[in-house]
Amino acid sequence: MRAVADALEKDVIDLPPINDVIDADALNTLVQTNRQHAEEWPTIRFSYVDYLVTITNSGDVTLSRQESVKPAIADIKPDWPHVTPASDSADDHSTGGLATKVVLAVADRSDHDPAYVRQAIDKTLDRPSLERLNSTRADGTARAGATIQFSTLGYDVLIEPDGTIGIGSALQRLQLTGANILLVGAVPDSVMDLASAQLLGDGDRRRLFALLERHVDSAIDRLSIVDNTSDTARVIDYTTTARSAADSRSITEHRVDTDAPSDSGPDTCSDTNTDIPIKNDPDSLDESERNSARDFEDPSAVTVETVDGTVEAFVDAIETTMEDLQKQQLDPTELRFCFDSLRPLLEKYGVDGTRLVLEPICERVTAVSGIGHYSFPVERDSEQVRALEPLFDATIENRIDGGEPAQRWHLHRSNHTTDWFRLRTD
């Protein structure tokens, strides 16, 4: 109420009772109970006076002016297009209240045991307070109510003031609205590049590479996998005088060398099979695929900007390009951004400095609902990875399983890790 009062330049005592909208005690418990968790859930939205009020578990309050005096439910619902109504089974088999129905709805959609779902939800919010937030007042008067959203076990949950429950895949949300993803694993560069290529999307996308101690070859190879006709790909290539002197090829005359071996993996992978037959290894391509890769060799298809100087100048070039893209009103997930690799940043700036460098870049990606991924080829359990993970929506962990590349996803905002699955190589 204090935030609303300040916005209206009024005293709290002059505002209408918030209990007409929601149960204030339940709201406080929902927020305060979960400040110990890293996740942002639950997020609560309701209309109060002339404002849409959004409160997260961190205690942050955001106010948005509403034009309608009596806003409809749609005016306070978050934009979660991936969420669909839960099945009727939650109502058919439940004699309990809203919290029980939510547990059953998530269990039905996720195929998890209700007891397991209940434990997972309890790590995110206080279920009794969830029950009380929109309940009728003691005198039987109905409250206007709030929407409640949270994510658990890989599923997003949206509860409307009337008790309607919606469920959607958290992974689908990332695919629809964009995300920043940390790509890790002590695997060869060829595996990291394959995983990277599969995050570049298909069809007509705006693809942007920021290469730090990787050659333009690696970007061209990945582009040849996903789309050999794109004329909107851009590469920002950081180089140094020493590296330029050692590289006998001019960037402006770059050609894909289809007979060259793939980059070797990091030193930590010296005992790993580096001869995995995957499609981004040129020697593994059949004749038609080799021709397809050669078709992509036209330098006019890719715009390359070379930054020769400081890492700061490299980062400035990324932000400038991002700013230009932001002005073009891109569709959600149209931008596919790759930062490869984070290793030089961490060596130069450490974890704290790297976070400061990446935060504005991640914000730019989020602003255009793009999908950005950031390559760091080390084990996920390294201290550096764990320190960086809160900056990202998800971490993709790669490994070699039986001689084949495999990966699993860690969805941070949903507190969920997928099973391992083979990385598609066709």
One Martini backbone bead per residue (centre of mass of N, CA, C, O) as a GRO file, in nm:
protein
  426
    1MET     BB    1   0.055   0.064  -0.018
    2ARG     BB    2   0.288   0.262  -0.011
    3ALA     BB    3   0.346   0.269  -0.317
    4VAL     BB    4   0.070   0.382  -0.397
    5ALA     BB    5   0.069   0.635  -0.220
    6ASP     BB    6   0.317   0.763  -0.351
    7ALA     BB    7   0.200   0.777  -0.642
    8LEU     BB    8  -0.061   0.954  -0.530
    9GLU     BB    9   0.012   1.143  -0.296
   10LYS     BB   10  -0.068   0.976  -0.031
   11ASP     BB   11  -0.209   0.845   0.237
   12VAL     BB   12  -0.274   0.539   0.352
   13ILE     BB   13  -0.544   0.619   0.508
   14ASP     BB   14  -0.685   0.716   0.219
   15LEU     BB   15  -0.714   0.431   0.140
   16PRO     BB   16  -0.850   0.160   0.054
   17PRO     BB   17  -0.905  -0.148   0.142
   18ILE     BB   18  -0.717  -0.427   0.056
   19ASN     BB   19  -0.924  -0.652   0.157
   20ASP     BB   20  -1.113  -0.616  -0.099
   21VAL     BB   21  -0.900  -0.782  -0.280
   22ILE     BB   22  -0.711  -0.909  -0.051
   23ASP     BB   23  -0.525  -1.098   0.166
   24ALA     BB   24  -0.281  -0.950   0.341
   25ASP     BB   25  -0.160  -1.182   0.509
   26ALA     BB   26  -0.116  -1.376   0.273
   27LEU     BB   27   0.069  -1.195   0.112
   28ASN     BB   28   0.297  -1.170   0.320
   29THR     BB   29   0.358  -1.474   0.336
   30LEU     BB   30   0.425  -1.526   0.037
   31VAL     BB   31   0.665  -1.328   0.035
   32GLN     BB   32   0.837  -1.381   0.300
   33THR     BB   33   0.884  -1.693   0.282
   34ASN     BB   34   1.053  -1.660  -0.019
   35ARG     BB   35   1.324  -1.485   0.023
   36GLN     BB   36   1.526  -1.739   0.044
   37HIS     BB   37   1.485  -1.767  -0.251
   38ALA     BB   38   1.593  -1.735  -0.587
   39GLU     BB   39   1.331  -1.728  -0.688
   40GLU     BB   40   1.045  -1.530  -0.805
   41TRP     BB   41   0.847  -1.696  -0.658
   42PRO     BB   42   0.577  -1.557  -0.643
   43THR     BB   43   0.349  -1.384  -0.862
   44ILE     BB   44   0.151  -1.087  -0.797
   45ARG     BB   45  -0.172  -0.970  -0.931
   46PHE     BB   46  -0.344  -0.647  -0.898
   47SER     BB   47  -0.614  -0.430  -0.848
   48TYR     BB   48  -0.548  -0.082  -0.729
   49VAL     BB   49  -0.728   0.151  -0.788
   50ASP     BB   50  -0.521   0.271  -1.068
   51TYR     BB   51  -0.356  -0.009  -1.037
   52LEU     BB   52  -0.112  -0.233  -1.131
   53VAL     BB   53   0.000  -0.488  -0.914
   54THR     BB   54   0.339  -0.610  -0.867
   55ILE     BB   55   0.455  -0.903  -0.682
   56THR     BB   56   0.737  -1.038  -0.541
   57ASN     BB   57   0.937  -1.237  -0.333
   58SER     BB   58   1.145  -0.985  -0.300
   59GLY     BB   59   0.937  -0.721  -0.269
   60ASP     BB   60   0.874  -0.618  -0.535
   61VAL     BB   61   0.713  -0.318  -0.670
   62THR     BB   62   0.478  -0.273  -0.941
   63LEU     BB   63   0.345   0.005  -1.131
   64SER     BB   64   0.038   0.038  -1.335
   65ARG     BB   65  -0.153   0.219  -1.518
   66GLN     BB   66  -0.510   0.233  -1.531
   67GLU     BB   67  -0.793   0.305  -1.726
   68SER     BB   68  -0.975   0.116  -1.586
   69VAL     BB   69  -1.187   0.105  -1.318
   70LYS     BB   70  -1.295  -0.202  -1.412
   71PRO     BB   71  -1.111  -0.447  -1.452
   72ALA     BB   72  -1.045  -0.718  -1.609
   73ILE     BB   73  -0.896  -1.013  -1.593
   74ALA     BB   74  -0.715  -0.960  -1.848
   75ASP     BB   75  -0.564  -0.705  -1.713
   76ILE     BB   76  -0.402  -0.908  -1.486
   77LYS     BB   77  -0.287  -1.095  -1.682
   78PRO     BB   78  -0.040  -1.256  -1.794
   79ASP     BB   79   0.181  -1.321  -2.069
   80TRP     BB   80   0.082  -1.667  -2.122
   81PRO     BB   81   0.039  -1.848  -2.409
   82HIS     BB   82   0.121  -2.151  -2.300
   83VAL     BB   83  -0.127  -2.152  -2.125
   84THR     BB   84  -0.357  -2.402  -2.012
   85PRO     BB   85  -0.613  -2.556  -1.907
   86ALA     BB   86  -0.687  -2.762  -1.685
   87SER     BB   87  -0.804  -3.039  -1.613
   88ASP     BB   88  -1.092  -3.185  -1.463
   89SER     BB   89  -0.956  -3.383  -1.257
   90ALA     BB   90  -0.912  -3.191  -1.020
   91ASP     BB   91  -1.221  -3.163  -0.962
   92ASP     BB   92  -1.321  -3.465  -0.966
   93HIS     BB   93  -1.087  -3.558  -0.725
   94SER     BB   94  -1.159  -3.305  -0.541
   95THR     BB   95  -1.227  -3.204  -0.186
   96GLY     BB   96  -1.060  -2.967  -0.182
   97GLY     BB   97  -0.893  -2.698  -0.241
   98LEU     BB   98  -0.696  -2.509  -0.432
   99ALA     BB   99  -0.421  -2.639  -0.357
  100THR     BB  100  -0.505  -2.928  -0.436
  101LYS     BB  101  -0.573  -2.866  -0.734
  102VAL     BB  102  -0.291  -2.780  -0.813
  103VAL     BB  103  -0.146  -3.041  -0.756
  104LEU     BB  104  -0.320  -3.217  -0.952
  105ALA     BB  105  -0.263  -3.055  -1.210
  106VAL     BB  106   0.044  -3.099  -1.216
  107ALA     BB  107   0.039  -3.408  -1.202
  108ASP     BB  108  -0.120  -3.450  -1.466
  109ARG     BB  109   0.087  -3.299  -1.660
  110SER     BB  110   0.370  -3.445  -1.540
  111ASP     BB  111   0.343  -3.743  -1.404
  112HIS     BB  112   0.346  -3.694  -1.107
  113ASP     BB  113   0.333  -3.734  -0.791
  114PRO     BB  114   0.153  -3.557  -0.566
  115ALA     BB  115   0.363  -3.564  -0.336
  116TYR     BB  116   0.593  -3.447  -0.506
  117VAL     BB  117   0.451  -3.184  -0.585
  118ARG     BB  118   0.402  -3.077  -0.302
  119GLN     BB  119   0.701  -3.045  -0.227
  120ALA     BB  120   0.774  -2.849  -0.457
  121ILE     BB  121   0.573  -2.621  -0.386
  122ASP     BB  122   0.679  -2.575  -0.090
  123LYS     BB  123   0.950  -2.437  -0.209
  124THR     BB  124   0.779  -2.175  -0.327
  125LEU     BB  125   0.511  -2.190  -0.139
  126ASP     BB  126   0.230  -2.113   0.062
  127ARG     BB  127  -0.054  -2.291   0.057
  128PRO     BB  128  -0.247  -2.157   0.265
  129SER     BB  129  -0.213  -1.871   0.136
  130LEU     BB  130  -0.322  -1.946  -0.137
  131GLU     BB  131  -0.608  -2.008  -0.027
  132ARG     BB  132  -0.660  -1.705   0.104
  133LEU     BB  133  -0.612  -1.466  -0.091
  134ASN     BB  134  -0.920  -1.504  -0.254
  135SER     BB  135  -1.100  -1.518  -0.031
  136THR     BB  136  -1.359  -1.467   0.143
  137ARG     BB  137  -1.493  -1.292   0.367
  138ALA     BB  138  -1.636  -1.323   0.675
  139ASP     BB  139  -1.913  -1.179   0.550
  140GLY     BB  140  -1.910  -1.296   0.230
  141THR     BB  141  -1.731  -1.116   0.071
  142ALA     BB  142  -1.604  -1.064  -0.227
  143ARG     BB  143  -1.311  -1.061  -0.394
  144ALA     BB  144  -1.132  -0.955  -0.658
  145GLY     BB  145  -0.836  -1.036  -0.672
  146ALA     BB  146  -0.564  -1.250  -0.788
  147THR     BB  147  -0.285  -1.333  -0.954
  148ILE     BB  148  -0.095  -1.645  -0.981
  149GLN     BB  149   0.259  -1.715  -1.028
  150PHE     BB  150   0.444  -2.019  -1.112
  151SER     BB  151   0.727  -2.256  -1.092
  152THR     BB  152   0.738  -2.623  -1.147
  153LEU     BB  153   0.878  -2.898  -1.279
  154GLY     BB  154   0.857  -2.742  -1.573
  155TYR     BB  155   0.596  -2.567  -1.476
  156ASP     BB  156   0.346  -2.340  -1.533
  157VAL     BB  157   0.144  -2.136  -1.308
  158LEU     BB  158  -0.205  -2.018  -1.329
  159ILE     BB  159  -0.404  -1.813  -1.110
  160GLU     BB  160  -0.717  -1.709  -1.081
  161PRO     BB  161  -0.954  -1.546  -0.895
  162ASP     BB  162  -1.171  -1.794  -0.967
  163GLY     BB  163  -0.961  -2.065  -0.979
  164THR     BB  164  -0.830  -2.086  -1.236
  165ILE     BB  165  -0.620  -2.328  -1.403
  166GLY     BB  166  -0.291  -2.302  -1.544
  167ILE     BB  167  -0.078  -2.484  -1.783
  168GLY     BB  168   0.284  -2.487  -1.864
  169SER     BB  169   0.570  -2.497  -2.035
  170ALA     BB  170   0.873  -2.362  -1.963
  171LEU     BB  171   1.015  -2.422  -2.232
  172GLN     BB  172   0.800  -2.289  -2.411
  173ARG     BB  173   0.837  -2.008  -2.301
  174LEU     BB  174   1.124  -1.971  -2.407
  175GLN     BB  175   1.043  -2.019  -2.711
  176LEU     BB  176   0.839  -1.763  -2.713
  177THR     BB  177   1.002  -1.523  -2.522
  178GLY     BB  178   1.279  -1.604  -2.441
  179ALA     BB  179   1.647  -1.629  -2.369
  180ASN     BB  180   1.916  -1.707  -2.142
  181ILE     BB  181   2.194  -1.930  -2.216
  182LEU     BB  182   2.398  -2.174  -2.071
  183LEU     BB  183   2.685  -2.332  -2.223
  184VAL     BB  184   2.803  -2.652  -2.118
  185GLY     BB  185   3.103  -2.852  -2.113
  186ALA     BB  186   3.355  -3.111  -2.127
  187VAL     BB  187   3.391  -3.064  -2.457
  188PRO     BB  188   3.422  -3.045  -2.764
  189ASP     BB  189   3.378  -2.802  -2.995
  190SER     BB  190   3.193  -2.971  -3.184
  191VAL     BB  191   2.969  -3.003  -2.968
  192MET     BB  192   2.919  -2.710  -2.896
  193ASP     BB  193   2.846  -2.627  -3.190
  194LEU     BB  194   2.601  -2.807  -3.220
  195ALA     BB  195   2.442  -2.690  -2.983
  196SER     BB  196   2.445  -2.404  -3.096
  197ALA     BB  197   2.301  -2.450  -3.370
  198GLN     BB  198   2.024  -2.546  -3.224
  199LEU     BB  199   1.986  -2.226  -3.121
  200LEU     BB  200   1.945  -2.068  -3.410
  201GLY     BB  201   1.740  -2.182  -3.573
  202ASP     BB  202   1.498  -2.157  -3.816
  203GLY     BB  203   1.484  -1.988  -4.081
  204ASP     BB  204   1.403  -1.648  -4.040
  205ARG     BB  205   1.677  -1.500  -3.887
  206ARG     BB  206   1.862  -1.317  -3.643
  207ARG     BB  207   2.209  -1.358  -3.654
  208LEU     BB  208   2.445  -1.337  -3.372
  209PHE     BB  209   2.795  -1.306  -3.334
  210ALA     BB  210   3.033  -1.339  -3.054
  211LEU     BB  211   3.382  -1.353  -3.091
  212LEU     BB  212   3.610  -1.506  -2.845
  213GLU     BB  213   3.856  -1.692  -2.953
  214ARG     BB  214   3.710  -1.734  -3.236
  215HIS     BB  215   3.651  -1.826  -3.544
  216VAL     BB  216   3.456  -1.767  -3.817
  217ASP     BB  217   3.428  -2.058  -3.903
  218SER     BB  218   3.239  -2.151  -3.670
  219ALA     BB  219   2.996  -1.985  -3.769
  220ILE     BB  220   2.969  -2.090  -4.059
  221ASP     BB  221   2.924  -2.385  -3.986
  222ARG     BB  222   2.659  -2.337  -3.828
  223LEU     BB  223   2.499  -2.200  -4.056
  224SER     BB  224   2.511  -2.449  -4.255
  225ILE     BB  225   2.312  -2.619  -4.082
  226VAL     BB  226   2.046  -2.416  -4.063
  227ASP     BB  227   2.130  -2.192  -4.308
  228ASN     BB  228   2.216  -2.129  -4.666
  229THR     BB  229   2.043  -1.824  -4.720
  230SER     BB  230   2.126  -1.621  -4.528
  231ASP     BB  231   2.149  -1.235  -4.501
  232THR     BB  232   2.143  -1.172  -4.157
  233ALA     BB  233   2.417  -1.240  -4.068
  234ARG     BB  234   2.634  -1.171  -3.781
  235VAL     BB  235   2.982  -1.075  -3.701
  236ILE     BB  236   3.172  -1.038  -3.400
  237ASP     BB  237   3.527  -1.000  -3.412
  238TYR     BB  238   3.779  -1.070  -3.198
  239THR     BB  239   4.100  -0.920  -3.206
  240THR     BB  240   4.456  -0.924  -3.251
  241THR     BB  241   4.762  -0.860  -3.356
  242ALA     BB  242   4.874  -1.142  -3.298
  243ARG     BB  243   4.648  -1.303  -3.434
  244SER     BB  244   4.655  -1.170  -3.715
  245ALA     BB  245   4.948  -1.261  -3.782
  246ALA     BB  246   4.882  -1.576  -3.752
  247ASP     BB  247   4.661  -1.522  -3.964
  248SER     BB  248   4.656  -1.583  -4.313
  249ARG     BB  249   4.364  -1.489  -4.319
  250SER     BB  250   4.115  -1.300  -4.436
  251ILE     BB  251   3.811  -1.207  -4.337
  252THR     BB  252   3.706  -1.098  -4.624
  253GLU     BB  253   3.820  -1.402  -4.744
  254HIS     BB  254   3.636  -1.603  -4.634
  255ARG     BB  255   3.638  -1.966  -4.610
  256VAL     BB  256   3.526  -2.279  -4.623
  257ASP     BB  257   3.699  -2.563  -4.491
  258THR     BB  258   3.602  -2.887  -4.575
  259ASP     BB  259   3.902  -3.028  -4.489
  260ALA     BB  260   3.899  -2.938  -4.206
  261PRO     BB  261   3.936  -2.973  -3.894
  262SER     BB  262   3.814  -2.958  -3.605
  263ASP     BB  263   3.813  -2.831  -3.320
  264SER     BB  264   3.955  -2.865  -3.038
  265GLY     BB  265   3.939  -2.934  -2.731
  266PRO     BB  266   3.980  -2.891  -2.427
  267ASP     BB  267   4.207  -2.994  -2.197
  268THR     BB  268   3.982  -3.141  -2.020
  269CYS     BB  269   3.939  -3.346  -2.300
  270SER     BB  270   4.185  -3.546  -2.362
  271ASP     BB  271   3.999  -3.822  -2.281
  272THR     BB  272   3.814  -3.758  -2.521
  273ASN     BB  273   3.619  -3.814  -2.783
  274THR     BB  274   3.694  -3.622  -3.091
  275ASP     BB  275   3.554  -3.836  -3.324
  276ILE     BB  276   3.267  -3.740  -3.371
  277PRO     BB  277   2.998  -3.815  -3.596
  278ILE     BB  278   2.915  -3.501  -3.691
  279LYS     BB  279   2.779  -3.251  -3.895
  280ASN     BB  280   3.010  -3.024  -3.816
  281ASP     BB  281   3.196  -3.225  -3.946
  282PRO     BB  282   3.319  -3.219  -4.255
  283ASP     BB  283   3.400  -3.531  -4.285
  284SER     BB  284   3.077  -3.620  -4.234
  285LEU     BB  285   2.993  -3.523  -4.504
  286ASP     BB  286   2.825  -3.539  -4.770
  287GLU     BB  287   2.809  -3.426  -5.085
  288SER     BB  288   2.553  -3.248  -5.053
  289GLU     BB  289   2.656  -3.107  -4.793
  290ARG     BB  290   2.909  -2.984  -4.914
  291ASN     BB  291   2.760  -2.811  -5.122
  292SER     BB  292   2.595  -2.655  -4.916
  293ALA     BB  293   2.839  -2.527  -4.774
  294ARG     BB  294   2.951  -2.384  -5.031
  295ASP     BB  295   2.699  -2.203  -5.080
  296PHE     BB  296   2.777  -2.036  -4.804
  297GLU     BB  297   3.056  -1.884  -4.885
  298ASP     BB  298   2.938  -1.621  -4.937
  299PRO     BB  299   3.027  -1.324  -4.793
  300SER     BB  300   2.747  -1.167  -4.833
  301ALA     BB  301   2.585  -1.347  -4.616
  302VAL     BB  302   2.805  -1.218  -4.414
  303THR     BB  303   2.857  -0.997  -4.150
  304VAL     BB  304   3.178  -0.856  -4.064
  305GLU     BB  305   3.310  -0.746  -3.747
  306THR     BB  306   3.614  -0.606  -3.657
  307VAL     BB  307   3.782  -0.618  -3.336
  308ASP     BB  308   4.075  -0.421  -3.260
  309GLY     BB  309   4.151  -0.463  -2.911
  310THR     BB  310   3.948  -0.435  -2.670
  311VAL     BB  311   3.704  -0.581  -2.489
  312GLU     BB  312   3.537  -0.327  -2.455
  313ALA     BB  313   3.496  -0.280  -2.761
  314PHE     BB  314   3.349  -0.544  -2.809
  315VAL     BB  315   3.107  -0.487  -2.622
  316ASP     BB  316   3.019  -0.226  -2.759
  317ALA     BB  317   2.949  -0.360  -3.031
  318ILE     BB  318   2.725  -0.536  -2.925
  319GLU     BB  319   2.540  -0.313  -2.807
  320THR     BB  320   2.503  -0.156  -3.070
  321THR     BB  321   2.371  -0.385  -3.230
  322MET     BB  322   2.140  -0.435  -3.033
  323GLU     BB  323   2.017  -0.153  -3.056
  324ASP     BB  324   1.948  -0.173  -3.355
  325LEU     BB  325   1.761  -0.421  -3.329
  326GLN     BB  326   1.556  -0.296  -3.128
  327LYS     BB  327   1.443  -0.089  -3.355
  328GLN     BB  328   1.310  -0.337  -3.548
  329GLN     BB  329   1.086  -0.504  -3.427
  330LEU     BB  330   1.105  -0.792  -3.336
  331ASP     BB  331   1.027  -1.098  -3.309
  332PRO     BB  332   0.990  -1.347  -3.121
  333THR     BB  333   1.296  -1.519  -3.147
  334GLU     BB  334   1.447  -1.391  -3.394
  335LEU     BB  335   1.678  -1.360  -3.214
  336ARG     BB  336   2.014  -1.505  -3.246
  337PHE     BB  337   2.255  -1.545  -2.988
  338CYS     BB  338   2.625  -1.567  -2.978
  339PHE     BB  339   2.862  -1.641  -2.717
  340ASP     BB  340   3.215  -1.704  -2.818
  341SER     BB  341   3.369  -1.704  -2.526
  342LEU     BB  342   3.390  -1.680  -2.168
  343ARG     BB  343   3.680  -1.741  -2.082
  344PRO     BB  344   3.830  -1.464  -2.127
  345LEU     BB  345   3.660  -1.304  -1.927
  346LEU     BB  346   3.731  -1.468  -1.670
  347GLU     BB  347   4.039  -1.426  -1.690
  348LYS     BB  348   4.019  -1.104  -1.673
  349TYR     BB  349   3.754  -1.049  -1.452
  350GLY     BB  350   3.599  -1.263  -1.350
  351VAL     BB  351   3.294  -1.309  -1.223
  352ASP     BB  352   3.203  -1.019  -1.153
  353GLY     BB  353   3.296  -0.886  -1.419
  354THR     BB  354   3.134  -1.069  -1.611
  355ARG     BB  355   2.856  -0.989  -1.513
  356LEU     BB  356   2.880  -0.688  -1.592
  357VAL     BB  357   2.910  -0.750  -1.895
  358LEU     BB  358   2.643  -0.936  -1.939
  359GLU     BB  359   2.391  -0.790  -1.837
  360PRO     BB  360   2.333  -0.590  -2.080
  361ILE     BB  361   2.315  -0.813  -2.292
  362CYS     BB  362   2.081  -0.972  -2.170
  363GLU     BB  363   1.884  -0.732  -2.173
  364ARG     BB  364   1.874  -0.704  -2.480
  365VAL     BB  365   1.761  -0.981  -2.542
  366THR     BB  366   1.503  -0.948  -2.369
  367ALA     BB  367   1.385  -0.689  -2.511
  368VAL     BB  368   1.349  -0.885  -2.793
  369SER     BB  369   1.291  -1.184  -2.733
  370GLY     BB  370   1.542  -1.349  -2.737
  371ILE     BB  371   1.803  -1.598  -2.810
  372GLY     BB  372   2.067  -1.663  -2.587
  373HIS     BB  373   2.408  -1.788  -2.602
  374TYR     BB  374   2.676  -1.912  -2.371
  375SER     BB  375   2.999  -2.020  -2.396
  376PHE     BB  376   3.133  -2.281  -2.152
  377PRO     BB  377   3.381  -2.539  -2.162
  378VAL     BB  378   3.269  -2.670  -1.872
  379GLU     BB  379   3.184  -2.786  -1.594
  380ARG     BB  380   2.902  -2.735  -1.406
  381ASP     BB  381   3.050  -2.775  -1.108
  382SER     BB  382   3.178  -2.522  -1.130
  383GLU     BB  383   3.218  -2.224  -0.975
  384GLN     BB  384   3.168  -2.038  -1.218
  385VAL     BB  385   2.900  -2.148  -1.311
  386ARG     BB  386   2.739  -2.115  -1.045
  387ALA     BB  387   2.783  -1.800  -1.039
  388LEU     BB  388   2.637  -1.745  -1.330
  389GLU     BB  389   2.347  -1.877  -1.344
  390PRO     BB  390   2.152  -1.644  -1.231
  391LEU     BB  391   2.168  -1.487  -1.519
  392PHE     BB  392   1.999  -1.733  -1.620
  393ASP     BB  393   1.734  -1.937  -1.736
  394ALA     BB  394   1.950  -2.153  -1.847
  395THR     BB  395   2.115  -2.479  -1.860
  396ILE     BB  396   2.336  -2.647  -2.082
  397GLU     BB  397   2.440  -2.982  -2.059
  398ASN     BB  398   2.732  -3.146  -2.176
  399ARG     BB  399   2.810  -3.475  -2.323
  400ILE     BB  400   2.951  -3.802  -2.338
  401ASP     BB  401   2.751  -4.089  -2.462
  402GLY     BB  402   2.869  -4.352  -2.608
  403GLY     BB  403   3.002  -4.145  -2.832
  404GLU     BB  404   2.765  -3.938  -2.779
  405PRO     BB  405   2.586  -3.661  -2.781
  406ALA     BB  406   2.468  -3.492  -2.481
  407GLN     BB  407   2.179  -3.352  -2.292
  408ARG     BB  408   2.072  -3.107  -2.041
  409TRP     BB  409   1.825  -2.922  -1.861
  410HIS     BB  410   1.828  -2.614  -1.663
  411LEU     BB  411   1.551  -2.469  -1.499
  412HIS     BB  412   1.567  -2.216  -1.283
  413ARG     BB  413   1.264  -2.098  -1.253
  414SER     BB  414   1.161  -2.423  -1.215
  415ASN     BB  415   1.334  -2.630  -1.067
  416HIS     BB  416   1.456  -2.800  -1.333
  417THR     BB  417   1.556  -3.129  -1.465
  418THR     BB  418   1.634  -3.306  -1.717
  419ASP     BB  419   1.696  -3.552  -1.899
  420TRP     BB  420   1.893  -3.726  -2.079
  421PHE     BB  421   1.985  -3.652  -2.428
  422ARG     BB  422   2.027  -3.679  -2.748
  423LEU     BB  423   2.190  -3.519  -2.991
  424ARG     BB  424   2.111  -3.389  -3.273
  425THR     BB  425   2.275  -3.480  -3.609
  426ASP     BB  426   2.058  -3.404  -3.867
   0.00000   0.00000   0.00000
